Amino acid sequence: PQKAWGTEWGVKGAVGDRFDYAVAGYCAWVRDELIPFEIDGRSFFRNAGRSRHCGAEVQTGWLLAEGLTAALAYTFSDFAFTDYVVGGVPLDGNRLPGVPVHQAHGRLFYRSPANVYGAVELTYADSYFTDDANTARNPSYTVVDLRFGYAGRRGRWAAEPFVGINNVFDVRYNSSVTINAFGGRYYEPAPGRTVYVGLRMPVRVGR
């Protein structure tokens, strides 16, 4: 089994009633970390000697105007092997595969007095390695999503139609990878531009 010990800290607060924030940092030292790999398409695990997981997260929110809000989240991840040998090859100092160093997510949301709303979201992920030897990378990507809808209510009943577009600019990217995949088959492509519609009908029960 893998074992770890670590430390974390954080602070959160607000500036007036229009801005709030949260900042957190952490570091964990892991011994015998379980690492997945494949041989002839079959999945196995092995233990890395030691690794270090350090990072920081920042979240903020703004009330820009009546009904208009913005939010931003950023993650920094510094994950690396500190004692790891595979097949007689030392991999000390290599980054852990599957973990972007930088990630960010932004959101702009507006709700009108008539309960019509719209949101635009942007997600960014830095490139990252897909194998322990750090010889292959998953490219960085930026994706934009849109969503619009209406959230009205009459008495106990409500009808909330909505429509959204994921990956507005039809970016070609991989949403996930298979770590140390056999034959270099690391990449798992994400869907292209996707349009969806829906209807929520929540019912208020009781008084």
PDB file of C-alpha atoms in Angstrom:
ATOM      1  CA  PRO A   1       0.000   0.000   0.000  1.00  0.00           C
ATOM      2  CA  GLN A   2       1.055   3.580  -0.546  1.00  0.00           C
ATOM      3  CA  LYS A   3       1.514   5.830   2.458  1.00  0.00           C
ATOM      4  CA  ALA A   4       1.572   9.605   2.689  1.00  0.00           C
ATOM      5  CA  TRP A   5       1.875  12.460   5.135  1.00  0.00           C
ATOM      6  CA  GLY A   6       1.311  16.096   4.360  1.00  0.00           C
ATOM      7  CA  THR A   7       0.324  19.569   5.397  1.00  0.00           C
ATOM      8  CA  GLU A   8      -2.150  22.103   4.097  1.00  0.00           C
ATOM      9  CA  TRP A   9      -3.201  25.634   4.900  1.00  0.00           C
ATOM     10  CA  GLY A  10      -5.756  28.090   3.666  1.00  0.00           C
ATOM     11  CA  VAL A  11      -7.452  31.415   4.119  1.00  0.00           C
ATOM     12  CA  LYS A  12     -10.735  32.798   2.854  1.00  0.00           C
ATOM     13  CA  GLY A  13     -12.618  36.027   3.226  1.00  0.00           C
ATOM     14  CA  ALA A  14     -14.520  38.823   1.569  1.00  0.00           C
ATOM     15  CA  VAL A  15     -13.979  42.453   0.663  1.00  0.00           C
ATOM     16  CA  GLY A  16     -17.268  44.220   1.196  1.00  0.00           C
ATOM     17  CA  ASP A  17     -20.239  42.403  -0.251  1.00  0.00           C
ATOM     18  CA  ARG A  18     -18.997  42.290  -3.859  1.00  0.00           C
ATOM     19  CA  PHE A  19     -15.803  40.219  -3.724  1.00  0.00           C
ATOM     20  CA  ASP A  20     -14.874  36.974  -1.974  1.00  0.00           C
ATOM     21  CA  TYR A  21     -11.785  34.806  -2.167  1.00  0.00           C
ATOM     22  CA  ALA A  22     -10.237  31.559  -0.960  1.00  0.00           C
ATOM     23  CA  VAL A  23      -6.561  30.549  -1.117  1.00  0.00           C
ATOM     24  CA  ALA A  24      -5.176  27.143  -0.180  1.00  0.00           C
ATOM     25  CA  GLY A  25      -1.788  25.476  -0.375  1.00  0.00           C
ATOM     26  CA  TYR A  26      -0.660  21.949   0.382  1.00  0.00           C
ATOM     27  CA  CYS A  27       2.246  19.528   0.177  1.00  0.00           C
ATOM     28  CA  ALA A  28       2.199  15.746   0.598  1.00  0.00           C
ATOM     29  CA  TRP A  29       5.076  13.276   0.569  1.00  0.00           C
ATOM     30  CA  VAL A  30       4.094   9.840  -0.717  1.00  0.00           C
ATOM     31  CA  ARG A  31       5.957   6.565  -0.300  1.00  0.00           C
ATOM     32  CA  ASP A  32       5.250   3.554  -2.549  1.00  0.00           C
ATOM     33  CA  GLU A  33       2.769   5.475  -4.702  1.00  0.00           C
ATOM     34  CA  LEU A  34       0.687   3.164  -6.898  1.00  0.00           C
ATOM     35  CA  ILE A  35       1.354   3.833 -10.595  1.00  0.00           C
ATOM     36  CA  PRO A  36      -0.736   2.239 -13.397  1.00  0.00           C
ATOM     37  CA  PHE A  37       0.870   0.776 -16.531  1.00  0.00           C
ATOM     38  CA  GLU A  38      -0.012  -1.611 -19.364  1.00  0.00           C
ATOM     39  CA  ILE A  39       1.630  -4.630 -20.965  1.00  0.00           C
ATOM     40  CA  ASP A  40       0.066  -5.961 -24.181  1.00  0.00           C
ATOM     41  CA  GLY A  41      -3.102  -4.035 -23.359  1.00  0.00           C
ATOM     42  CA  ARG A  42      -3.458  -5.536 -19.855  1.00  0.00           C
ATOM     43  CA  SER A  43      -3.475  -3.199 -16.844  1.00  0.00           C
ATOM     44  CA  PHE A  44      -1.120  -3.518 -13.877  1.00  0.00           C
ATOM     45  CA  PHE A  45       0.218  -1.384 -11.028  1.00  0.00           C
ATOM     46  CA  ARG A  46       3.662  -0.841  -9.563  1.00  0.00           C
ATOM     47  CA  ASN A  47       5.026   1.175  -6.664  1.00  0.00           C
ATOM     48  CA  ALA A  48       7.117   4.297  -7.118  1.00  0.00           C
ATOM     49  CA  GLY A  49       9.732   4.757  -4.389  1.00  0.00           C
ATOM     50  CA  ARG A  50       8.832   8.269  -3.305  1.00  0.00           C
ATOM     51  CA  SER A  51       7.044  11.277  -4.758  1.00  0.00           C
ATOM     52  CA  ARG A  52       6.106  14.821  -3.791  1.00  0.00           C
ATOM     53  CA  HIS A  53       2.718  16.437  -4.341  1.00  0.00           C
ATOM     54  CA  CYS A  54       2.699  20.198  -3.762  1.00  0.00           C
ATOM     55  CA  GLY A  55       0.292  22.788  -5.056  1.00  0.00           C
ATOM     56  CA  ALA A  56      -1.962  25.765  -4.516  1.00  0.00           C
ATOM     57  CA  GLU A  57      -5.523  26.744  -5.354  1.00  0.00           C
ATOM     58  CA  VAL A  58      -7.149  30.175  -5.661  1.00  0.00           C
ATOM     59  CA  GLN A  59     -10.863  30.908  -6.019  1.00  0.00           C
ATOM     60  CA  THR A  60     -12.501  34.296  -6.391  1.00  0.00           C
ATOM     61  CA  GLY A  61     -15.991  35.637  -6.993  1.00  0.00           C
ATOM     62  CA  TRP A  62     -17.215  39.107  -7.959  1.00  0.00           C
ATOM     63  CA  LEU A  63     -20.596  40.768  -8.015  1.00  0.00           C
ATOM     64  CA  LEU A  64     -20.012  43.041 -11.008  1.00  0.00           C
ATOM     65  CA  ALA A  65     -23.519  44.501 -11.206  1.00  0.00           C
ATOM     66  CA  GLU A  66     -27.051  43.609 -10.235  1.00  0.00           C
ATOM     67  CA  GLY A  67     -27.565  40.061 -11.501  1.00  0.00           C
ATOM     68  CA  LEU A  68     -24.081  39.832 -13.052  1.00  0.00           C
ATOM     69  CA  THR A  69     -21.421  37.690 -11.331  1.00  0.00           C
ATOM     70  CA  ALA A  70     -17.990  36.401 -12.281  1.00  0.00           C
ATOM     71  CA  ALA A  71     -15.907  33.596 -10.800  1.00  0.00           C
ATOM     72  CA  LEU A  72     -12.354  32.400 -11.365  1.00  0.00           C
ATOM     73  CA  ALA A  73     -10.548  29.309 -10.078  1.00  0.00           C
ATOM     74  CA  TYR A  74      -6.871  28.491 -10.619  1.00  0.00           C
ATOM     75  CA  THR A  75      -4.883  25.390  -9.618  1.00  0.00           C
ATOM     76  CA  PHE A  76      -1.100  24.977  -9.570  1.00  0.00           C
ATOM     77  CA  SER A  77       0.215  21.408  -9.238  1.00  0.00           C
ATOM     78  CA  ASP A  78       3.892  20.518  -8.749  1.00  0.00           C
ATOM     79  CA  PHE A  79       3.885  16.706  -8.603  1.00  0.00           C
ATOM     80  CA  ALA A  80       7.211  14.917  -9.111  1.00  0.00           C
ATOM     81  CA  PHE A  81       8.977  11.626  -8.441  1.00  0.00           C
ATOM     82  CA  THR A  82      11.808  11.949  -5.943  1.00  0.00           C
ATOM     83  CA  ASP A  83      12.941   8.288  -5.837  1.00  0.00           C
ATOM     84  CA  TYR A  84      11.783   6.051  -8.673  1.00  0.00           C
ATOM     85  CA  VAL A  85      13.574   3.469 -10.835  1.00  0.00           C
ATOM     86  CA  VAL A  86      11.921   1.496 -13.665  1.00  0.00           C
ATOM     87  CA  GLY A  87      13.884  -1.183 -15.505  1.00  0.00           C
ATOM     88  CA  GLY A  88      17.126   0.145 -14.072  1.00  0.00           C
ATOM     89  CA  VAL A  89      16.422   3.669 -15.367  1.00  0.00           C
ATOM     90  CA  PRO A  90      16.200   6.373 -12.669  1.00  0.00           C
ATOM     91  CA  LEU A  91      13.217   8.691 -13.098  1.00  0.00           C
ATOM     92  CA  ASP A  92      13.938  10.979 -10.144  1.00  0.00           C
ATOM     93  CA  GLY A  93      12.780  14.526 -10.862  1.00  0.00           C
ATOM     94  CA  ASN A  94      10.270  13.512 -13.549  1.00  0.00           C
ATOM     95  CA  ARG A  95       6.768  14.895 -13.257  1.00  0.00           C
ATOM     96  CA  LEU A  96       3.903  12.587 -12.404  1.00  0.00           C
ATOM     97  CA  PRO A  97       1.928  11.838 -15.576  1.00  0.00           C
ATOM     98  CA  GLY A  98      -1.671  12.878 -15.959  1.00  0.00           C
ATOM     99  CA  VAL A  99      -1.455  16.080 -13.895  1.00  0.00           C
ATOM    100  CA  PRO A 100      -1.352  19.539 -15.569  1.00  0.00           C
ATOM    101  CA  VAL A 101       0.873  22.078 -13.829  1.00  0.00           C
ATOM    102  CA  HIS A 102      -1.647  24.862 -14.507  1.00  0.00           C
ATOM    103  CA  GLN A 103      -5.439  24.687 -14.682  1.00  0.00           C
ATOM    104  CA  ALA A 104      -7.980  27.512 -14.720  1.00  0.00           C
ATOM    105  CA  HIS A 105     -11.736  27.871 -14.913  1.00  0.00           C
ATOM    106  CA  GLY A 106     -13.684  31.107 -15.399  1.00  0.00           C
ATOM    107  CA  ARG A 107     -17.421  31.793 -15.390  1.00  0.00           C
ATOM    108  CA  LEU A 108     -19.551  34.825 -16.213  1.00  0.00           C
ATOM    109  CA  PHE A 109     -23.216  34.559 -15.225  1.00  0.00           C
ATOM    110  CA  TYR A 110     -26.165  36.923 -15.655  1.00  0.00           C
ATOM    111  CA  ARG A 111     -29.755  36.596 -14.442  1.00  0.00           C
ATOM    112  CA  SER A 112     -32.284  39.240 -15.480  1.00  0.00           C
ATOM    113  CA  PRO A 113     -35.155  40.463 -13.280  1.00  0.00           C
ATOM    114  CA  ALA A 114     -37.418  38.356 -15.534  1.00  0.00           C
ATOM    115  CA  ASN A 115     -35.447  35.205 -14.508  1.00  0.00           C
ATOM    116  CA  VAL A 116     -33.852  34.743 -17.914  1.00  0.00           C
ATOM    117  CA  TYR A 117     -30.219  33.733 -17.433  1.00  0.00           C
ATOM    118  CA  GLY A 118     -27.074  33.125 -19.425  1.00  0.00           C
ATOM    119  CA  ALA A 119     -23.606  31.850 -18.625  1.00  0.00           C
ATOM    120  CA  VAL A 120     -20.301  31.536 -20.430  1.00  0.00           C
ATOM    121  CA  GLU A 121     -17.568  29.284 -19.031  1.00  0.00           C
ATOM    122  CA  LEU A 122     -13.932  28.934 -20.042  1.00  0.00           C
ATOM    123  CA  THR A 123     -11.726  25.999 -19.040  1.00  0.00           C
ATOM    124  CA  TYR A 124      -7.961  25.865 -19.577  1.00  0.00           C
ATOM    125  CA  ALA A 125      -5.649  22.917 -18.914  1.00  0.00           C
ATOM    126  CA  ASP A 126      -1.880  23.031 -19.366  1.00  0.00           C
ATOM    127  CA  SER A 127      -0.094  20.273 -21.279  1.00  0.00           C
ATOM    128  CA  TYR A 128       1.035  17.314 -19.188  1.00  0.00           C
ATOM    129  CA  PHE A 129       3.012  14.107 -19.535  1.00  0.00           C
ATOM    130  CA  THR A 130       1.285  10.796 -20.177  1.00  0.00           C
ATOM    131  CA  ASP A 131       4.081   8.422 -19.132  1.00  0.00           C
ATOM    132  CA  ASP A 132       6.536   8.051 -16.259  1.00  0.00           C
ATOM    133  CA  ALA A 133       9.536   8.647 -18.524  1.00  0.00           C
ATOM    134  CA  ASN A 134       8.069  12.026 -19.576  1.00  0.00           C
ATOM    135  CA  THR A 135       8.516  11.246 -23.277  1.00  0.00           C
ATOM    136  CA  ALA A 136       4.921  11.940 -24.405  1.00  0.00           C
ATOM    137  CA  ARG A 137       2.601  14.863 -23.677  1.00  0.00           C
ATOM    138  CA  ASN A 138      -1.086  15.624 -23.868  1.00  0.00           C
ATOM    139  CA  PRO A 139      -1.371  19.090 -25.469  1.00  0.00           C
ATOM    140  CA  SER A 140      -2.868  22.044 -23.602  1.00  0.00           C
ATOM    141  CA  TYR A 141      -6.384  23.140 -24.476  1.00  0.00           C
ATOM    142  CA  THR A 142      -8.942  25.883 -23.888  1.00  0.00           C
ATOM    143  CA  VAL A 143     -12.674  25.160 -24.139  1.00  0.00           C
ATOM    144  CA  VAL A 144     -15.633  27.570 -24.015  1.00  0.00           C
ATOM    145  CA  ASP A 145     -19.181  26.526 -23.040  1.00  0.00           C
ATOM    146  CA  LEU A 146     -22.447  28.499 -23.193  1.00  0.00           C
ATOM    147  CA  ARG A 147     -25.779  27.989 -21.427  1.00  0.00           C
ATOM    148  CA  PHE A 148     -29.052  29.938 -21.533  1.00  0.00           C
ATOM    149  CA  GLY A 149     -32.367  29.361 -19.854  1.00  0.00           C
ATOM    150  CA  TYR A 150     -35.392  30.586 -17.983  1.00  0.00           C
ATOM    151  CA  ALA A 151     -36.105  29.886 -14.306  1.00  0.00           C
ATOM    152  CA  GLY A 152     -39.643  30.993 -13.623  1.00  0.00           C
ATOM    153  CA  ARG A 153     -42.153  29.701 -11.075  1.00  0.00           C
ATOM    154  CA  ARG A 154     -45.892  29.923 -10.497  1.00  0.00           C
ATOM    155  CA  GLY A 155     -47.005  28.668  -7.118  1.00  0.00           C
ATOM    156  CA  ARG A 156     -45.695  25.181  -6.500  1.00  0.00           C
ATOM    157  CA  TRP A 157     -44.868  24.512 -10.148  1.00  0.00           C
ATOM    158  CA  ALA A 158     -42.058  25.691 -12.352  1.00  0.00           C
ATOM    159  CA  ALA A 159     -40.936  25.139 -15.921  1.00  0.00           C
ATOM    160  CA  GLU A 160     -37.259  25.800 -16.562  1.00  0.00           C
ATOM    161  CA  PRO A 161     -36.255  25.303 -20.213  1.00  0.00           C
ATOM    162  CA  PHE A 162     -32.570  25.632 -21.085  1.00  0.00           C
ATOM    163  CA  VAL A 163     -30.200  25.236 -24.021  1.00  0.00           C
ATOM    164  CA  GLY A 164     -26.441  24.929 -24.024  1.00  0.00           C
ATOM    165  CA  ILE A 165     -23.447  24.560 -26.294  1.00  0.00           C
ATOM    166  CA  ASN A 166     -20.376  22.702 -25.077  1.00  0.00           C
ATOM    167  CA  ASN A 167     -17.042  23.272 -26.828  1.00  0.00           C
ATOM    168  CA  VAL A 168     -18.384  26.261 -28.768  1.00  0.00           C
ATOM    169  CA  PHE A 169     -15.343  26.584 -31.015  1.00  0.00           C
ATOM    170  CA  ASP A 170     -15.177  22.836 -31.760  1.00  0.00           C
ATOM    171  CA  VAL A 171     -11.683  22.463 -30.280  1.00  0.00           C
ATOM    172  CA  ARG A 172      -9.986  19.113 -30.814  1.00  0.00           C
ATOM    173  CA  TYR A 173      -8.569  17.965 -27.479  1.00  0.00           C
ATOM    174  CA  ASN A 174      -8.247  14.981 -25.157  1.00  0.00           C
ATOM    175  CA  SER A 175     -10.382  15.127 -22.031  1.00  0.00           C
ATOM    176  CA  SER A 176      -8.423  12.317 -20.363  1.00  0.00           C
ATOM    177  CA  VAL A 177      -5.522   9.937 -20.936  1.00  0.00           C
ATOM    178  CA  THR A 178      -4.496   6.398 -20.038  1.00  0.00           C
ATOM    179  CA  ILE A 179      -1.285   6.612 -18.022  1.00  0.00           C
ATOM    180  CA  ASN A 180       1.618   4.512 -19.361  1.00  0.00           C
ATOM    181  CA  ALA A 181      -0.653   2.994 -22.034  1.00  0.00           C
ATOM    182  CA  PHE A 182       0.576   0.088 -24.136  1.00  0.00           C
ATOM    183  CA  GLY A 183       1.728   1.043 -27.648  1.00  0.00           C
ATOM    184  CA  GLY A 184       1.460   4.772 -26.983  1.00  0.00           C
ATOM    185  CA  ARG A 185      -2.350   4.672 -26.939  1.00  0.00           C
ATOM    186  CA  TYR A 186      -2.583   7.333 -24.243  1.00  0.00           C
ATOM    187  CA  TYR A 187      -5.195   9.682 -25.616  1.00  0.00           C
ATOM    188  CA  GLU A 188      -8.970   9.691 -25.117  1.00  0.00           C
ATOM    189  CA  PRO A 189     -10.533  12.392 -27.335  1.00  0.00           C
ATOM    190  CA  ALA A 190     -13.319  14.609 -26.044  1.00  0.00           C
ATOM    191  CA  PRO A 191     -16.520  15.337 -28.005  1.00  0.00           C
ATOM    192  CA  GLY A 192     -16.536  18.208 -30.469  1.00  0.00           C
ATOM    193  CA  ARG A 193     -19.160  20.965 -30.447  1.00  0.00           C
ATOM    194  CA  THR A 194     -22.280  19.649 -28.708  1.00  0.00           C
ATOM    195  CA  VAL A 195     -25.714  21.276 -28.457  1.00  0.00           C
ATOM    196  CA  TYR A 196     -28.206  20.161 -25.840  1.00  0.00           C
ATOM    197  CA  VAL A 197     -31.668  21.261 -24.711  1.00  0.00           C
ATOM    198  CA  GLY A 198     -33.637  20.356 -21.621  1.00  0.00           C
ATOM    199  CA  LEU A 199     -36.547  21.119 -19.376  1.00  0.00           C
ATOM    200  CA  ARG A 200     -36.601  21.008 -15.586  1.00  0.00           C
ATOM    201  CA  MET A 201     -39.947  20.934 -13.769  1.00  0.00           C
ATOM    202  CA  PRO A 202     -39.267  21.167 -10.019  1.00  0.00           C
ATOM    203  CA  VAL A 203     -42.255  20.906  -7.705  1.00  0.00           C
ATOM    204  CA  ARG A 204     -42.389  22.549  -4.293  1.00  0.00           C
ATOM    205  CA  VAL A 205     -43.777  20.133  -1.727  1.00  0.00           C
ATOM    206  CA  GLY A 206     -45.425  21.328   1.477  1.00  0.00           C
ATOM    207  CA  ARG A 207     -46.054  24.879   2.544  1.00  0.00           C
TER     208      ARG A 207
END
